[in-house]
PDB file of C-alpha atoms in Angstrom:
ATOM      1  CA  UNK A   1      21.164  42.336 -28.001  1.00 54.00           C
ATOM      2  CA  UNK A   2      24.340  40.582 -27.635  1.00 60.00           C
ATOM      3  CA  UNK A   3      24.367  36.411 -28.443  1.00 62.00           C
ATOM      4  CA  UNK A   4      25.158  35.524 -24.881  1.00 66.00           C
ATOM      5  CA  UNK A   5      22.059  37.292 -23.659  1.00 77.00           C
ATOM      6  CA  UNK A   6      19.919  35.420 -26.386  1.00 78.00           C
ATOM      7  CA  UNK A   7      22.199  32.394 -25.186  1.00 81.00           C
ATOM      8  CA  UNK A   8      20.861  33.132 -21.382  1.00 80.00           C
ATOM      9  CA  UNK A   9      17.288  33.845 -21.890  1.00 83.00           C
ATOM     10  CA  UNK A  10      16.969  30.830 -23.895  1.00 81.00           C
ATOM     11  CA  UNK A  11      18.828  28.587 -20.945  1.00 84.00           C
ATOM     12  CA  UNK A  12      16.038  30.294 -18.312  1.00 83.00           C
ATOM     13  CA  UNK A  13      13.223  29.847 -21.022  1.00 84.00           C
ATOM     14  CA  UNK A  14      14.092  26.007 -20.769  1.00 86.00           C
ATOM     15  CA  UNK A  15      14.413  25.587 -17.378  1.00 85.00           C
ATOM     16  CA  UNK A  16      11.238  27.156 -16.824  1.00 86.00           C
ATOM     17  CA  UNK A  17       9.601  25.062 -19.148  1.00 85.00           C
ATOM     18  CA  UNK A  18      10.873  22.147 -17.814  1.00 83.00           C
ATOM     19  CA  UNK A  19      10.048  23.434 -14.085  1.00 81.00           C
ATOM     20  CA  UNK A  20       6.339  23.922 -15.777  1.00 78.00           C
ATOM     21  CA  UNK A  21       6.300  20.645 -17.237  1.00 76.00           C
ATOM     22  CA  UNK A  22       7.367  18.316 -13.869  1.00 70.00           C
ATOM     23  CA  UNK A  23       4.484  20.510 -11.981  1.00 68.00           C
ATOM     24  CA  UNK A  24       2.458  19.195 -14.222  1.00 67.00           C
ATOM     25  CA  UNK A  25       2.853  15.650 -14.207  1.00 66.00           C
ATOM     26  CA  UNK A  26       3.154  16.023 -10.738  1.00 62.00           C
ATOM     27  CA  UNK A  27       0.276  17.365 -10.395  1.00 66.00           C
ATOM     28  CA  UNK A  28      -2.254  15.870 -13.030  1.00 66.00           C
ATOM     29  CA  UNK A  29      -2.025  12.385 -12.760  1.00 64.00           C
ATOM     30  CA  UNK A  30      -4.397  10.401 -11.109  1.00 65.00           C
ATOM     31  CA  UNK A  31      -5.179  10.386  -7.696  1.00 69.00           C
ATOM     32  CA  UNK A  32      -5.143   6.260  -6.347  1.00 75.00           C
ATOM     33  CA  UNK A  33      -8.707   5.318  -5.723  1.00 84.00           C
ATOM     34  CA  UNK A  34     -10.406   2.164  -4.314  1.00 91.00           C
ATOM     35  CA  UNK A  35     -10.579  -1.144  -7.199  1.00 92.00           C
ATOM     36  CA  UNK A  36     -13.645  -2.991  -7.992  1.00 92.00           C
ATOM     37  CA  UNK A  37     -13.462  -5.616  -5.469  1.00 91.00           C
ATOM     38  CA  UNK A  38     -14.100  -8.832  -7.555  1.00 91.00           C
ATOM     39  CA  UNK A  39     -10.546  -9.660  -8.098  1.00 94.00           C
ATOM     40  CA  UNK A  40      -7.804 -10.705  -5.682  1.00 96.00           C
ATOM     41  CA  UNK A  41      -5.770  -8.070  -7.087  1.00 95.00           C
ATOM     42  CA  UNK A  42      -8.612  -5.754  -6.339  1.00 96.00           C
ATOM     43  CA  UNK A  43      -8.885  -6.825  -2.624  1.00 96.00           C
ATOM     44  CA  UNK A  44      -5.268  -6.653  -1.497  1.00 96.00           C
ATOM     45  CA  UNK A  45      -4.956  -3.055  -3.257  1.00 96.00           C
ATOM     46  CA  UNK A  46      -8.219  -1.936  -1.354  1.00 96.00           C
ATOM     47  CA  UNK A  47      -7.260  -3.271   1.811  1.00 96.00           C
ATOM     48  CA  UNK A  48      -3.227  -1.985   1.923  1.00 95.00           C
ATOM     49  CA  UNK A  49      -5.002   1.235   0.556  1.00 94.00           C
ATOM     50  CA  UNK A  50      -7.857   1.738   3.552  1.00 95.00           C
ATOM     51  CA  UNK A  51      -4.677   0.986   5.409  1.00 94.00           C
ATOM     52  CA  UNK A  52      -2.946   3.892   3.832  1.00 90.00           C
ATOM     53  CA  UNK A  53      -6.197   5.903   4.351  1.00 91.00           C
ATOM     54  CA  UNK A  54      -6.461   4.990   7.726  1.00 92.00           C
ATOM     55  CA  UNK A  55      -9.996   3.945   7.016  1.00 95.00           C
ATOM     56  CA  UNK A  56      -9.710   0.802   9.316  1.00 96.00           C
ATOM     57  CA  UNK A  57     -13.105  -0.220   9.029  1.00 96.00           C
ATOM     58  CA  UNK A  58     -12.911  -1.015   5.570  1.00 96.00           C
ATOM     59  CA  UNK A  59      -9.652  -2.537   5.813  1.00 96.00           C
ATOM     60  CA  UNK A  60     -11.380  -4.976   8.729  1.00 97.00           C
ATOM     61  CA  UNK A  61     -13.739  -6.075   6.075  1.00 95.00           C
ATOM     62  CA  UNK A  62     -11.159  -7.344   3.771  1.00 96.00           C
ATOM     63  CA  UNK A  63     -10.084  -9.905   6.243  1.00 96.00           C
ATOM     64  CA  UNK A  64     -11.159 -13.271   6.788  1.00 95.00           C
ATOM     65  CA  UNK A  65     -13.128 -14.543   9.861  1.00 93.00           C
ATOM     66  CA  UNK A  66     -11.247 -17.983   9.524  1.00 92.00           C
ATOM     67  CA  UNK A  67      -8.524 -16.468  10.644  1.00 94.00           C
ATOM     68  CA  UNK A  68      -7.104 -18.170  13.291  1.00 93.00           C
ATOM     69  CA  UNK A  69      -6.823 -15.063  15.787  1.00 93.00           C
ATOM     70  CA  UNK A  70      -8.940 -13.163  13.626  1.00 94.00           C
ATOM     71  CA  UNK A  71      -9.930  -9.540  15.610  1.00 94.00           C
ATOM     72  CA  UNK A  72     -13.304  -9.627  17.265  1.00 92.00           C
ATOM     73  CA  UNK A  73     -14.146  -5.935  16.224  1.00 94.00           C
ATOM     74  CA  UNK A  74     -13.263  -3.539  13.870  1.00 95.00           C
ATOM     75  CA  UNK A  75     -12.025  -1.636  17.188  1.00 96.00           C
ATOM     76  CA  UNK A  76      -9.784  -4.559  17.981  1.00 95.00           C
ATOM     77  CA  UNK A  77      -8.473  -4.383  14.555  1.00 96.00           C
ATOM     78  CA  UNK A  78      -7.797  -0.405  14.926  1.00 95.00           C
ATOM     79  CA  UNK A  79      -5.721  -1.460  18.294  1.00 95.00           C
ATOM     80  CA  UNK A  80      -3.877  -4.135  16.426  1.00 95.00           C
ATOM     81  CA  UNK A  81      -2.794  -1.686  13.843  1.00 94.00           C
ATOM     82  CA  UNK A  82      -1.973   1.369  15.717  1.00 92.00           C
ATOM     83  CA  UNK A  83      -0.255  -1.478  18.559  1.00 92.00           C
ATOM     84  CA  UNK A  84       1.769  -2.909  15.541  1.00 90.00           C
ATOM     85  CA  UNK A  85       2.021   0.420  13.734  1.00 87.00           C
ATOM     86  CA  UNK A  86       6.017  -0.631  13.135  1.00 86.00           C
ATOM     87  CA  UNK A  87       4.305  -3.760  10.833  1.00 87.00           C
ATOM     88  CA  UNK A  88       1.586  -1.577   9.079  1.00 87.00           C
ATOM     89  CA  UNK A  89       4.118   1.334   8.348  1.00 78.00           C
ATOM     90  CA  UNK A  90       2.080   3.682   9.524  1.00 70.00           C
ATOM     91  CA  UNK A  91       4.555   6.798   9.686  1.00 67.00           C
ATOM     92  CA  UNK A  92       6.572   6.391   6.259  1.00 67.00           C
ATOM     93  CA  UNK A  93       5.973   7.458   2.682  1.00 78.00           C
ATOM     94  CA  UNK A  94       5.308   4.464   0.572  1.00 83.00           C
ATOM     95  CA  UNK A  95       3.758   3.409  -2.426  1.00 85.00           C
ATOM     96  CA  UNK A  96       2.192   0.317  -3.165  1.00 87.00           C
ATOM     97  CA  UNK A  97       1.728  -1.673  -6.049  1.00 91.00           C
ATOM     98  CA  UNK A  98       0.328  -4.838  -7.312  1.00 94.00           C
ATOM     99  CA  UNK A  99       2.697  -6.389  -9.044  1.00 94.00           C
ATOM    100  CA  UNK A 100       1.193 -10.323  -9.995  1.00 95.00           C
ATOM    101  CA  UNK A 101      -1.435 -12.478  -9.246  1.00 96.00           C
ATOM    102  CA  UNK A 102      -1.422 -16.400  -9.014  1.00 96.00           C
ATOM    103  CA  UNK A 103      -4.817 -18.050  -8.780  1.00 95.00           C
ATOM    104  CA  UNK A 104      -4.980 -21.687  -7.876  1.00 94.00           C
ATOM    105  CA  UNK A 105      -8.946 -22.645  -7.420  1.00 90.00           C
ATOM    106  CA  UNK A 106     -10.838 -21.037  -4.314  1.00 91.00           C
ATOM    107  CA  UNK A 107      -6.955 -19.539  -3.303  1.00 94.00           C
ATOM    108  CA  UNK A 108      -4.472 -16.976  -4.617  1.00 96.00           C
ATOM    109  CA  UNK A 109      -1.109 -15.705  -3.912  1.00 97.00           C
ATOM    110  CA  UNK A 110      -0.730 -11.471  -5.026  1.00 97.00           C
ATOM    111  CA  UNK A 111       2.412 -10.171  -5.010  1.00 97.00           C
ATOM    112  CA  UNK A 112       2.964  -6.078  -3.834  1.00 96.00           C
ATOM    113  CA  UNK A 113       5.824  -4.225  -4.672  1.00 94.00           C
ATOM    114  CA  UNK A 114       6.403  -1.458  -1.907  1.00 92.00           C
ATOM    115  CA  UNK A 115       8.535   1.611  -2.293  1.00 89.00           C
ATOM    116  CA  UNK A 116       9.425   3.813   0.557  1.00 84.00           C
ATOM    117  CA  UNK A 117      10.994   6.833   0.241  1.00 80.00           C
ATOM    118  CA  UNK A 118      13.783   8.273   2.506  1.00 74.00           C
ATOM    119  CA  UNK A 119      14.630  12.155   2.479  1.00 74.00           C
ATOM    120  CA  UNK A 120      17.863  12.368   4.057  1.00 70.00           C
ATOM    121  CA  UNK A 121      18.432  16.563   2.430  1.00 66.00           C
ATOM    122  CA  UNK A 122      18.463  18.288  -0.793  1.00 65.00           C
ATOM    123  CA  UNK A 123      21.138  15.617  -2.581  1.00 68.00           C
ATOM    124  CA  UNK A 124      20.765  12.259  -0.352  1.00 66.00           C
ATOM    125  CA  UNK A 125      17.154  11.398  -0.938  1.00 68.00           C
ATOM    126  CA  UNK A 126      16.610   7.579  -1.697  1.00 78.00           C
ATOM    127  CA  UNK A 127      14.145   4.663  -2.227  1.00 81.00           C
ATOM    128  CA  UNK A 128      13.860   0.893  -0.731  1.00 85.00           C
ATOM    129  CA  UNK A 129      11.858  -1.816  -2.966  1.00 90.00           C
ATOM    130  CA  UNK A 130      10.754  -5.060  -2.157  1.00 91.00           C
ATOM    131  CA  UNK A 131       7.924  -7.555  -2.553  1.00 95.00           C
ATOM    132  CA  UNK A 132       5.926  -9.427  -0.213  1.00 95.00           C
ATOM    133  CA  UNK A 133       3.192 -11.691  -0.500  1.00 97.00           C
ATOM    134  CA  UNK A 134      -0.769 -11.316   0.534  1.00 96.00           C
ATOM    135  CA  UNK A 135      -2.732 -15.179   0.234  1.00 97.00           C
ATOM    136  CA  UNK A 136      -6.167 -14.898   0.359  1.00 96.00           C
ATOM    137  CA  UNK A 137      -9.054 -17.259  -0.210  1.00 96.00           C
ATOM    138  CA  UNK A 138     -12.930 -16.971  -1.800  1.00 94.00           C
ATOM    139  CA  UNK A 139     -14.983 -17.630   0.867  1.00 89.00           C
ATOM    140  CA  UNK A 140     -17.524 -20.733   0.299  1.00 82.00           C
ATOM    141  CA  UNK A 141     -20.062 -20.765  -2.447  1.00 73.00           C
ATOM    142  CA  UNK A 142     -17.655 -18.510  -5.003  1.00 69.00           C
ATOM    143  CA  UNK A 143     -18.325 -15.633  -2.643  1.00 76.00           C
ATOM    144  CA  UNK A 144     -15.764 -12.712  -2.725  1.00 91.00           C
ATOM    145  CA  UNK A 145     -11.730 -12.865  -2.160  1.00 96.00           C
ATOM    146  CA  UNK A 146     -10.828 -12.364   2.351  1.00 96.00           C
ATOM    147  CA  UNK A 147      -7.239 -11.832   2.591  1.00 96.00           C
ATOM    148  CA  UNK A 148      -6.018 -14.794   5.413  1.00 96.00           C
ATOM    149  CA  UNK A 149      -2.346 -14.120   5.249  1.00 95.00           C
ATOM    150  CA  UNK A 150       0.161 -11.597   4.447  1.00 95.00           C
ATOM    151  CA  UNK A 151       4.207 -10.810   4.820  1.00 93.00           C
ATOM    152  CA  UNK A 152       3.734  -7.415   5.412  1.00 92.00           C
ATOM    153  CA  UNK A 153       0.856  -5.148   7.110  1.00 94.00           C
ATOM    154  CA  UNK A 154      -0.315  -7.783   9.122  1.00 95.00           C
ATOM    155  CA  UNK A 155      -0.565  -8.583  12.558  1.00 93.00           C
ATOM    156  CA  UNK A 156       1.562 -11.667  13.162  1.00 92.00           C
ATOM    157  CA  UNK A 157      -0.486 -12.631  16.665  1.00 92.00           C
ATOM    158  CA  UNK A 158      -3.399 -13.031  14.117  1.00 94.00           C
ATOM    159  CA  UNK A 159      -2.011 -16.103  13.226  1.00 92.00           C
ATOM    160  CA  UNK A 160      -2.109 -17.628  16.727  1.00 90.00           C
ATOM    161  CA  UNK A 161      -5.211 -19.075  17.953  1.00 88.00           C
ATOM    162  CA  UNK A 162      -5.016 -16.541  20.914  1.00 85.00           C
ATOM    163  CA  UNK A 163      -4.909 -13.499  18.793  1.00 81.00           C
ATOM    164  CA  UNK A 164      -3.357 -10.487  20.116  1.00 81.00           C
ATOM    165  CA  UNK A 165      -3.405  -9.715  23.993  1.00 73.00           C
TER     166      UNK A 165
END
């Protein structure tokens, strides 16, 4: 056998390996699951990921009924997502994660970085980041964390007194 074929089969053998080896990772790392709900952290992951899920309900419960146009229903709630789909980003590929939590008493400010990813072909894929802010309070009595406000995947007619029409 010549040295250039040894050369070849060893530059295949590698790419392979490394072909084997990205499947992997992609494939056996963890799939993102629901957080104990104690933490503020815990309750703006859960609710941007029942969002993601499209498990509406849940996400409904995360909010808080002192809201000043707060949804009557977790029907209403469905409508105000899927009406404000465009605020929710219901139809890109994003990732979410919690990147810092600031506690101050019965309120706290957590800060989510987002990533969405844009496929434009085989060589002009890219990525947007940026962070946005969820506020949320304990309700009375040191009850569990209600989200009241957020930049991002939120209804902004949920802040007026009206709600949305």
């Amino acid at each position: 056998m010549k040295s250039t074929d040894k050369f070849l089969i060893g530059i295949v053998g590698g790419v392979i390996l490394l072909v084997a080896a990205a499947f992997a990772v992609a494939f056996l790392r963890p799939k993102p699951t629901y957080q104990p709900e104690d933490t503020p952290e815990g309750v703006a992951h859960n609710y941007l990921f029942a969002l993601e899920q499209a498990d509406y309900e849940r996400a409904y419960g995360y909010l808080s009924p002192t809201i000043e146009g707060y949804p009557a229903s977790a029907e209403a709630f469905t409508e105000d997502v899927h009406d404000y789909s465009w605020t929710f980003r219901l139809d890109s590929s994003t990732t979410i994660e919690v990147e810092s939590t600031r506690v101050t008493g019965d309120r706290a400010v957590v800060t989510v970085r987002e990533t969405t990813f844009y496929e434009g072909g085989l060589f002009s894929s890219s990525e947007y980041s940026n962070t946005f802010d969820v506020t949320l309070v304990r309700e009375a009595g040191g009850g569990g964390w209600k989200i009241i406000s957020s930049d991002s995947y939120w209804a902004w007619c949920w802040d007026d007194k009206d709600g949305c029409q």
